[in-house]
XYZ file of C-alpha atoms in Angstrom:
599
model
C 0.048 -0.038 -0.002
C 1.346 3.328 -0.895
C 2.127 5.604 2.148
C 0.101 8.838 2.444
C 2.317 11.950 2.100
C 2.822 13.752 5.429
C 1.432 17.428 5.366
C 0.312 20.094 7.742
C -3.254 18.975 7.013
C -3.032 15.471 8.218
C -0.530 16.033 11.101
C 0.100 18.420 13.868
C 3.258 19.485 12.178
C 3.788 22.785 10.275
C 4.211 22.531 6.386
C 7.983 22.877 6.717
C 8.246 20.268 9.506
C 6.126 17.888 7.561
C 8.230 18.369 4.383
C 11.557 17.676 6.279
C 10.219 14.665 8.024
C 8.944 13.259 4.779
C 12.444 13.825 3.141
C 14.184 12.165 6.047
C 11.905 9.097 6.005
C 12.367 8.652 2.265
C 16.133 8.086 2.749
C 15.640 5.316 5.388
C 15.319 1.570 4.768
C 12.959 -0.797 6.623
C 15.419 -1.621 9.529
C 16.233 2.049 10.045
C 12.605 3.030 10.111
C 11.943 0.202 12.615
C 14.776 1.419 14.897
C 13.499 5.055 14.631
C 10.061 3.858 15.679
C 11.448 2.304 18.784
C 13.526 5.316 19.564
C 10.497 7.695 19.314
C 8.505 5.271 21.537
C 11.216 5.501 24.178
C 11.263 9.284 24.073
C 7.515 9.269 24.509
C 7.725 7.116 27.481
C 10.400 9.213 29.127
C 8.437 12.312 28.569
C 5.321 10.758 30.192
C 7.344 9.946 33.318
C 8.903 13.543 33.620
C 6.584 16.203 34.973
C 8.909 18.755 33.431
C 8.605 17.390 30.027
C 4.813 16.995 29.935
C 2.848 19.371 27.829
C -0.308 19.046 29.881
C -0.752 22.187 32.121
C -0.602 21.274 35.776
C -3.785 21.844 37.864
C -3.588 24.965 40.012
C -2.804 24.386 43.591
C -3.658 27.860 44.982
C -5.514 28.003 48.214
C -6.318 31.161 50.117
C -6.789 31.044 53.830
C -8.615 34.219 54.970
C -8.973 35.219 58.572
C -10.770 37.845 60.710
C -9.493 37.897 64.277
C -9.955 40.059 67.270
C -7.785 38.401 69.863
C -5.750 36.071 67.723
C -7.703 32.821 68.034
C -9.138 32.891 64.557
C -5.622 33.933 63.163
C -4.119 30.887 65.002
C -6.575 28.493 63.394
C -5.955 30.083 59.970
C -2.140 29.544 60.415
C -2.762 25.899 61.334
C -4.967 25.450 58.269
C -2.255 27.083 56.119
C 0.468 24.856 57.530
C -1.431 21.613 56.958
C -2.549 22.653 53.473
C 1.103 23.501 52.566
C 2.100 19.988 53.713
C -0.482 18.547 51.404
C 0.956 20.249 48.420
C -1.203 23.472 48.019
C 0.450 26.795 47.358
C -1.121 28.846 50.269
C -1.845 32.433 50.658
C -2.563 33.302 54.290
C -4.382 36.602 54.364
C -6.096 38.962 57.072
C -9.355 40.379 56.018
C -7.772 43.746 56.735
C -5.560 43.204 53.686
C -8.157 41.514 51.475
C -9.736 43.822 48.836
C -12.117 43.066 45.880
C -9.392 42.093 43.447
C -7.642 39.553 45.742
C -10.953 37.938 46.662
C -11.984 37.666 43.028
C -8.698 35.968 42.129
C -9.088 33.260 44.716
C -9.938 29.742 43.518
C -10.231 27.983 46.745
C -11.084 29.841 49.875
C -11.105 28.890 53.601
C -12.581 31.485 55.863
C -11.958 31.625 59.625
C -13.564 34.464 61.317
C -14.665 35.286 64.971
C -17.654 37.210 66.153
C -17.522 39.801 68.927
C -20.019 41.939 70.892
C -23.563 41.818 69.680
C -22.908 39.805 66.498
C -20.214 42.192 65.110
C -17.245 41.315 62.980
C -13.582 41.804 64.393
C -12.174 45.242 64.058
C -9.665 44.010 61.461
C -12.598 42.648 59.409
C -15.009 45.614 59.379
C -14.013 46.996 55.874
C -14.012 43.578 54.309
C -17.474 42.799 55.834
C -18.743 46.040 54.449
C -17.437 45.145 51.001
C -18.878 41.644 51.093
C -22.313 42.710 52.312
C -22.622 45.710 49.920
C -23.457 46.201 46.194
C -19.758 46.227 45.258
C -19.069 42.573 46.287
C -17.608 40.672 43.345
C -19.240 37.771 41.601
C -17.492 34.508 42.706
C -18.653 31.920 40.258
C -16.080 29.063 40.213
C -14.840 29.815 43.754
C -14.800 26.740 46.090
C -15.139 27.824 49.811
C -15.822 26.679 53.331
C -16.372 28.816 56.525
C -15.401 28.244 60.190
C -16.918 30.542 62.716
C -15.581 31.171 66.240
C -17.793 32.487 69.010
C -19.453 31.901 72.303
C -22.822 29.974 72.404
C -23.975 31.821 75.473
C -24.417 34.961 73.180
C -27.550 35.468 71.192
C -25.776 36.076 68.027
C -23.467 33.053 68.194
C -20.925 33.033 65.284
C -23.064 35.626 63.396
C -20.170 36.913 61.319
C -19.284 33.423 60.130
C -22.957 32.818 59.316
C -23.137 35.986 57.259
C -19.886 35.278 55.304
C -21.051 31.759 54.543
C -24.393 32.773 53.169
C -22.949 35.676 51.220
C -20.183 33.666 49.506
C -22.887 31.310 48.352
C -25.096 34.169 47.040
C -22.262 35.580 45.058
C -21.910 32.294 43.208
C -19.358 30.466 45.352
C -19.516 26.663 45.772
C -19.702 25.492 49.347
C -17.548 22.479 49.711
C -18.504 21.785 53.326
C -21.262 22.966 55.612
C -20.335 25.927 57.799
C -18.901 24.835 61.261
C -19.635 27.119 64.315
C -17.032 26.700 67.214
C -17.906 27.470 70.900
C -15.298 28.787 73.345
C -13.633 25.359 73.419
C -12.865 25.538 69.733
C -9.512 23.753 69.159
C -10.610 20.109 68.467
C -13.644 21.272 66.340
C -11.370 23.481 64.290
C -8.831 20.823 63.669
C -11.441 18.403 62.461
C -12.844 21.066 60.070
C -9.433 21.782 58.664
C -8.755 18.119 58.008
C -12.221 17.418 56.557
C -12.051 20.502 54.277
C -8.464 19.631 53.003
C -9.587 16.066 52.278
C -12.247 17.337 49.958
C -9.864 19.779 48.237
C -7.091 17.191 47.808
C -9.096 15.904 44.895
C -8.166 19.083 43.030
C -4.431 18.245 43.177
C -3.014 16.665 40.042
C -0.675 14.418 42.041
C 0.473 14.026 45.618
C 3.076 16.550 46.492
C 6.624 15.484 47.276
C 7.267 18.426 49.474
C 5.319 21.282 51.061
C 4.147 24.030 48.795
C 4.969 27.605 49.868
C 2.832 29.651 52.325
C 2.805 33.402 51.593
C 1.764 35.717 54.212
C 2.298 33.151 56.968
C 4.690 33.745 59.963
C 7.290 31.017 60.196
C 6.651 28.853 63.159
C 8.929 29.938 66.048
C 10.800 27.596 68.231
C 8.696 26.878 71.205
C 10.125 28.497 74.383
C 7.978 26.534 76.747
C 6.250 23.182 77.007
C 3.125 24.725 78.564
C -0.001 25.655 76.794
C -3.772 25.688 77.090
C -3.889 21.878 76.993
C -0.947 21.663 79.256
C -1.115 24.582 81.666
C 1.735 25.640 83.935
C 1.065 25.447 87.730
C 2.212 28.944 88.666
C 2.871 29.700 92.262
C 0.786 32.575 93.785
C 3.142 35.236 95.158
C 0.721 37.946 96.146
C -2.993 38.446 96.385
C -3.574 42.157 97.161
C -6.920 44.116 97.421
C -6.973 47.155 95.188
C -10.151 48.748 96.446
C -10.148 51.037 99.474
C -12.487 51.024 102.479
C -16.131 51.452 101.698
C -15.877 50.292 98.070
C -18.840 48.134 96.798
C -16.420 46.335 94.528
C -13.710 43.753 95.074
C -10.739 44.125 92.760
C -7.582 41.982 93.186
C -4.039 42.406 92.142
C -2.376 38.975 91.742
C 1.333 38.161 91.256
C 2.219 34.774 89.872
C 5.664 33.268 89.492
C 6.866 32.144 86.018
C 10.425 31.149 87.274
C 11.845 28.197 85.264
C 8.577 27.859 83.272
C 9.945 29.147 79.940
C 6.687 31.124 79.450
C 7.113 34.378 77.521
C 4.766 37.243 76.967
C 4.437 40.737 75.704
C 2.459 43.747 76.955
C -1.028 43.283 75.512
C -1.051 39.569 75.913
C -3.362 37.719 78.292
C -3.075 34.993 80.899
C -5.523 32.088 80.505
C -6.512 30.716 84.063
C -7.929 27.226 84.098
C -10.389 27.434 86.980
C -12.416 25.106 89.145
C -16.143 25.351 89.715
C -17.348 26.297 93.236
C -17.670 23.045 95.241
C -20.758 24.294 97.088
C -22.511 25.006 93.772
C -21.610 21.579 92.418
C -23.048 19.891 95.450
C -26.335 21.917 95.095
C -26.456 20.986 91.446
C -25.985 17.170 92.090
C -28.633 17.411 94.801
C -31.181 19.170 92.564
C -30.512 16.555 89.788
C -31.031 13.739 92.401
C -27.758 12.098 91.174
C -25.072 10.215 93.061
C -21.739 12.325 93.347
C -19.750 9.205 92.714
C -21.696 8.071 89.585
C -18.888 6.745 87.147
C -18.252 8.645 83.909
C -15.756 7.831 81.196
C -11.960 7.520 81.625
C -12.333 6.599 85.249
C -13.910 9.913 86.397
C -16.771 10.273 88.742
C -19.575 12.855 88.423
C -18.487 15.383 91.193
C -14.848 15.545 90.179
C -15.808 16.054 86.553
C -18.321 18.815 87.309
C -15.599 20.577 89.504
C -12.980 20.667 86.872
C -14.184 19.675 83.341
C -17.590 21.220 82.621
C -19.195 24.582 82.467
C -21.933 24.416 84.970
C -23.281 27.962 85.162
C -23.516 29.794 81.811
C -26.697 28.944 79.736
C -26.180 28.243 76.067
C -28.707 27.616 73.387
C -27.562 24.075 72.816
C -28.081 23.179 76.428
C -31.607 24.652 76.422
C -32.408 22.748 73.192
C -31.217 19.461 74.783
C -33.080 20.092 78.109
C -36.197 20.997 76.159
C -36.043 17.760 74.436
C -35.619 15.758 77.680
C -38.224 17.718 79.683
C -40.818 18.122 76.911
C -41.693 21.335 78.884
C -44.147 23.384 76.752
C -42.929 26.757 78.137
C -39.189 26.001 77.351
C -40.071 24.690 73.851
C -42.116 27.907 73.276
C -39.237 30.182 74.490
C -36.830 28.458 71.983
C -39.223 29.180 69.114
C -38.284 31.787 66.478
C -41.209 34.059 67.549
C -39.984 34.294 71.153
C -36.319 35.320 70.575
C -36.650 38.645 72.347
C -38.593 37.085 75.213
C -35.969 34.378 75.611
C -33.263 37.000 75.658
C -34.984 38.755 78.519
C -35.739 35.453 80.315
C -32.073 34.455 80.211
C -30.858 37.492 82.010
C -29.416 36.466 85.368
C -30.414 32.745 84.934
C -28.012 29.824 85.033
C -28.129 26.056 84.361
C -29.463 25.263 87.812
C -32.507 27.571 87.293
C -33.514 25.694 84.258
C -33.180 22.391 86.036
C -35.316 23.566 88.861
C -38.059 25.187 86.707
C -38.214 22.328 84.206
C -37.367 19.152 86.142
C -36.391 15.959 84.272
C -36.945 12.538 85.883
C -34.590 9.685 85.213
C -31.705 11.422 83.657
C -28.341 9.816 84.566
C -24.792 11.312 85.180
C -23.482 10.440 81.797
C -26.615 11.964 79.959
C -26.248 15.201 81.885
C -22.588 15.448 81.140
C -23.256 15.141 77.401
C -25.465 18.348 77.581
C -22.647 20.449 78.921
C -19.787 22.180 77.257
C -16.190 21.996 78.450
C -15.227 24.498 81.206
C -13.225 27.177 79.275
C -10.344 28.972 80.793
C -10.851 32.709 81.429
C -8.518 35.325 79.911
C -7.134 38.248 81.934
C -5.116 41.054 80.426
C -1.553 41.058 81.676
C -0.775 43.909 84.032
C 3.047 43.659 84.002
C 6.021 43.819 81.657
C 8.316 40.826 81.454
C 11.115 43.148 80.594
C 10.621 44.832 83.996
C 9.689 41.624 85.867
C 11.337 38.651 84.148
C 10.061 35.887 86.489
C 6.561 37.275 87.233
C 3.222 37.912 85.582
C 0.626 40.215 87.171
C -3.209 40.204 86.874
C -5.958 42.659 87.775
C -9.141 40.794 88.611
C -12.688 42.160 89.342
C -14.468 39.657 91.602
C -17.904 39.048 90.346
C -20.713 38.419 92.974
C -24.302 39.449 92.557
C -27.897 38.175 93.215
C -30.606 37.432 90.700
C -33.886 35.470 90.835
C -33.395 35.030 94.598
C -29.990 33.137 94.333
C -26.457 34.479 94.988
C -24.238 34.119 91.971
C -20.499 34.049 91.746
C -18.031 34.438 88.920
C -16.478 31.076 88.347
C -12.848 32.103 87.963
C -12.850 35.248 89.887
C -14.271 33.729 93.097
C -11.948 30.706 92.604
C -8.972 33.196 92.747
C -10.554 35.384 95.505
C -11.836 32.691 97.897
C -9.851 29.467 97.243
C -6.360 30.741 96.315
C -3.702 32.046 98.677
C 0.064 32.907 98.453
C 1.905 29.636 98.071
C -0.836 27.946 96.276
C -0.493 27.015 92.523
C -2.803 28.081 89.761
C -2.912 26.479 86.302
C -2.181 29.090 83.677
C -1.043 29.601 80.055
C -0.109 32.643 77.965
C -2.597 33.708 75.337
C -0.780 35.929 72.777
C -2.805 38.855 71.318
C -1.084 40.057 68.040
C -3.681 42.766 67.608
C -3.074 44.595 70.906
C 0.564 45.636 70.921
C 2.863 48.567 71.631
C 4.308 50.240 68.507
C 7.868 49.389 67.554
C 8.503 53.095 67.360
C 9.403 54.209 70.900
C 8.954 57.906 69.853
C 5.235 57.310 68.990
C 2.669 58.946 71.455
C 0.127 56.634 73.183
C -3.476 57.375 74.124
C -4.721 54.696 76.577
C -8.383 54.378 77.560
C -9.074 51.786 80.207
C -11.861 52.036 82.839
C -11.926 49.587 85.709
C -9.812 46.468 85.169
C -9.407 47.621 81.608
C -6.398 49.572 82.880
C -4.427 46.498 83.410
C -2.526 46.275 80.008
C -1.662 50.017 80.388
C 0.232 49.303 83.549
C 2.239 46.729 81.414
C 2.622 49.335 78.656
C 4.138 51.967 80.952
C 6.399 49.523 82.694
C 7.722 48.321 79.373
C 8.192 51.895 77.943
C 10.041 52.840 81.132
C 12.407 49.872 80.772
C 12.914 50.576 77.063
C 13.522 54.327 77.759
C 10.851 55.215 75.178
C 10.602 58.911 74.552
C 7.029 58.970 73.157
C 4.345 60.870 75.146
C 1.760 58.728 77.196
C -1.776 59.822 77.933
C -4.126 57.629 80.197
C -7.866 57.886 80.548
C -9.092 56.071 83.556
C -12.495 55.659 85.125
C -14.233 53.916 87.899
C -16.952 54.519 90.530
C -15.361 56.483 93.393
C -12.026 58.486 93.624
C -11.304 57.503 97.290
C -11.850 53.719 96.993
C -11.602 52.667 93.385
C -8.572 54.546 91.921
C -6.737 51.328 90.837
C -2.923 51.588 90.975
C -3.324 55.246 91.941
C 0.212 55.596 93.481
C 1.842 54.050 90.441
C 0.132 56.424 87.997
C 1.006 59.473 90.150
C 4.632 58.316 90.472
C 4.841 57.977 86.642
C 3.170 61.327 86.223
C 5.628 63.009 88.492
C 8.573 61.327 86.765
C 7.244 62.432 83.343
C 6.723 59.075 81.834
C 2.877 59.611 82.009
C 2.443 62.975 80.444
C -1.299 63.347 80.860
C -3.764 61.625 83.220
C -7.529 62.189 82.868
C -9.878 60.365 85.313
C -13.703 59.917 85.489
C -15.247 58.664 88.735
C -18.839 58.276 87.768
C -20.509 58.273 91.192
C -18.677 61.088 92.952
C -21.247 63.659 91.715
C -24.843 63.828 90.961
C -24.371 63.553 87.198
C -22.398 60.416 86.159
C -19.128 61.106 84.251
C -17.524 58.407 82.134
C -14.122 58.232 80.192
C -15.942 59.093 76.973
C -16.972 62.330 78.489
C -13.332 63.202 79.329
C -12.453 62.422 75.690
C -14.917 65.037 74.538
C -13.708 67.549 77.047
C -10.070 67.171 75.742
C -11.293 67.114 72.044
C -8.826 69.809 70.712
C -5.691 68.191 72.349
C -6.912 64.674 71.586
C -7.142 65.467 67.882
C -3.827 67.120 67.825
C -2.212 63.899 69.268
C -3.899 61.898 66.625
C -2.660 64.149 63.936
C 0.813 63.834 65.432
C 0.656 60.068 64.951
C -0.604 58.771 68.313
C -1.599 55.190 68.782
C -5.086 54.711 70.533
C -5.750 51.727 72.716
C -9.057 50.788 74.303
C -9.496 47.999 76.848
C -12.626 46.804 78.792
C -16.327 46.289 78.386
C -17.376 45.526 74.866
C -21.155 46.020 75.457
C -21.264 49.671 76.438
C -17.959 51.241 77.140
C -16.253 50.410 73.838
C -19.048 51.563 71.629
C -19.393 54.808 73.657
C -15.721 55.528 73.383
C -15.779 54.788 69.718
C -18.613 57.252 69.182
C -16.742 59.862 71.201
C -13.547 59.393 69.109
C -15.702 59.720 66.068
C -17.284 62.961 67.300
C -13.914 64.446 68.157
C -12.531 63.665 64.755
C -15.690 64.918 63.021
C -15.814 68.176 64.949
C -12.047 68.998 65.358
C -10.947 67.899 61.828
C -14.085 69.012 59.963
C -14.350 65.671 58.383
C -18.109 65.072 58.400
C -19.752 61.716 59.339
C -18.243 59.762 56.496
C -14.969 61.427 56.814
C -14.787 60.469 60.495
C -15.626 56.986 59.793
C -12.849 56.832 57.124
C -10.356 58.424 59.553
C -11.005 55.815 62.223
C -10.911 53.021 59.609
C -7.540 54.304 58.421
C -6.256 54.341 62.065
C -7.382 50.665 62.436
C -5.722 49.624 59.186
C -2.391 51.327 60.226
C -2.628 49.548 63.629
C -3.058 52.890 65.371
C -6.504 52.082 66.830
C -6.441 48.838 68.746
C -9.130 47.319 71.093
C -9.041 44.545 73.644
C -12.691 44.405 74.581
C -14.758 41.717 76.208
């Protein structure tokens, strides 16, 4: 059979290539052609084995891990997700919502979102602008995007993980493909977050063309640091109590304590702005009352060799009410009133009903017969550590960490109530005892690197704690920047926390300005936000000179009131208008010059 001439029509070759191949073949005999056929087959096989030689474009391995974090928890989860994704062969971009605009979001192919919720369902400060973009008309279309969302929050709040819920719904509305149902994490989030990471990456691994032989790069991630201590949230350090000192004077209706704990030989390190996590124990008297109300045996066995009373003392949250607990109790009790309160039409009524009530109130009002110890334990969440802003500088006190603790005691619905951790520290801890602690690092509440930068610190009540640490640190560093403190509490004579230290620093010139507001020393209450307005002209001049603003304390009332006062000062003194003042504050946040540690 005559061979068909090779051309650019019947081959993938160009006309010139086809002509030259045809000429070369014409000069070969049968044996030479057979050898050439084998040679070409060998080249093809070698090319198939070599990823460099293949002409098939490799599948993209890009993965964006986006986080919005107030205290650093969401950022920590995002870093862990980025690390594990990189180990599986993804090329990871780790990105704060503060740095993510429309263009970068639209370019993402696969997106993991980790975001916390604060206050009354609000996004973290660093995520405010991104949240505004996503929820507004300028949000980009995201067809082809694969995404998954993890929310961090506290189930005792009405708007639990609200920001995560909003991002999850909006990403789907914009055309994204949800690869896993959203997961909402309560305060004990670590195990749930790790499972979410592993499950999401297992789904996304199908996108990879082949298993990676080494970790892909992670852009935007901080390289893991060598651990300086073996102690952590899961393995707390037993710190010796050195001092427990009352801070309030005679006649105060508050109890505030100054605690000093030893860190000697622990390897624990911290910076001003960080917090100490205290792993508490529940009140034994409350546990006994709870067991009696449930009609259970304190020695009832649970798993891992534990008995009920010991587990309730150290392992479970037994006071704070959460919606999951109420839903479980409603199922067991079948109480019509509780079921009605949990309905969508009774959300406002439920919010009011929950005020001042705890788990024992629900058990008494809606009794359940026949529940056993193991069942009850399944309805409880783990006892979370409580975080306290550090009130000392490790540069000034290398082997110590100091805390400022407001002891919580009150009465509601005919029953005395106690703060779990604060009364543990106040009533059952003395010098020489040991308290389990760990350091909770807060990357978003830190002193500026520039020691010449002025600081404006706003901290009523125990919110003043980190500013004691700030001034100790600046004193040790010999910082030249000016410092201005706004402090508030109830009464000058009894509630001026750390008064002697502030006045000493004021006299020495380290503390350049000190404005105080004692709300109940006059007929009309005065708060720190009122002092901000009184000092509007000077305050704005400091802002224009590059001052950093720090706010620490109550998230529900104080922080919004202070934010509004700052907004008004900027609007009035700078002539910016409402929108201009909003932009000014947003720019301060983006530059790290407006930082909040609120709770």
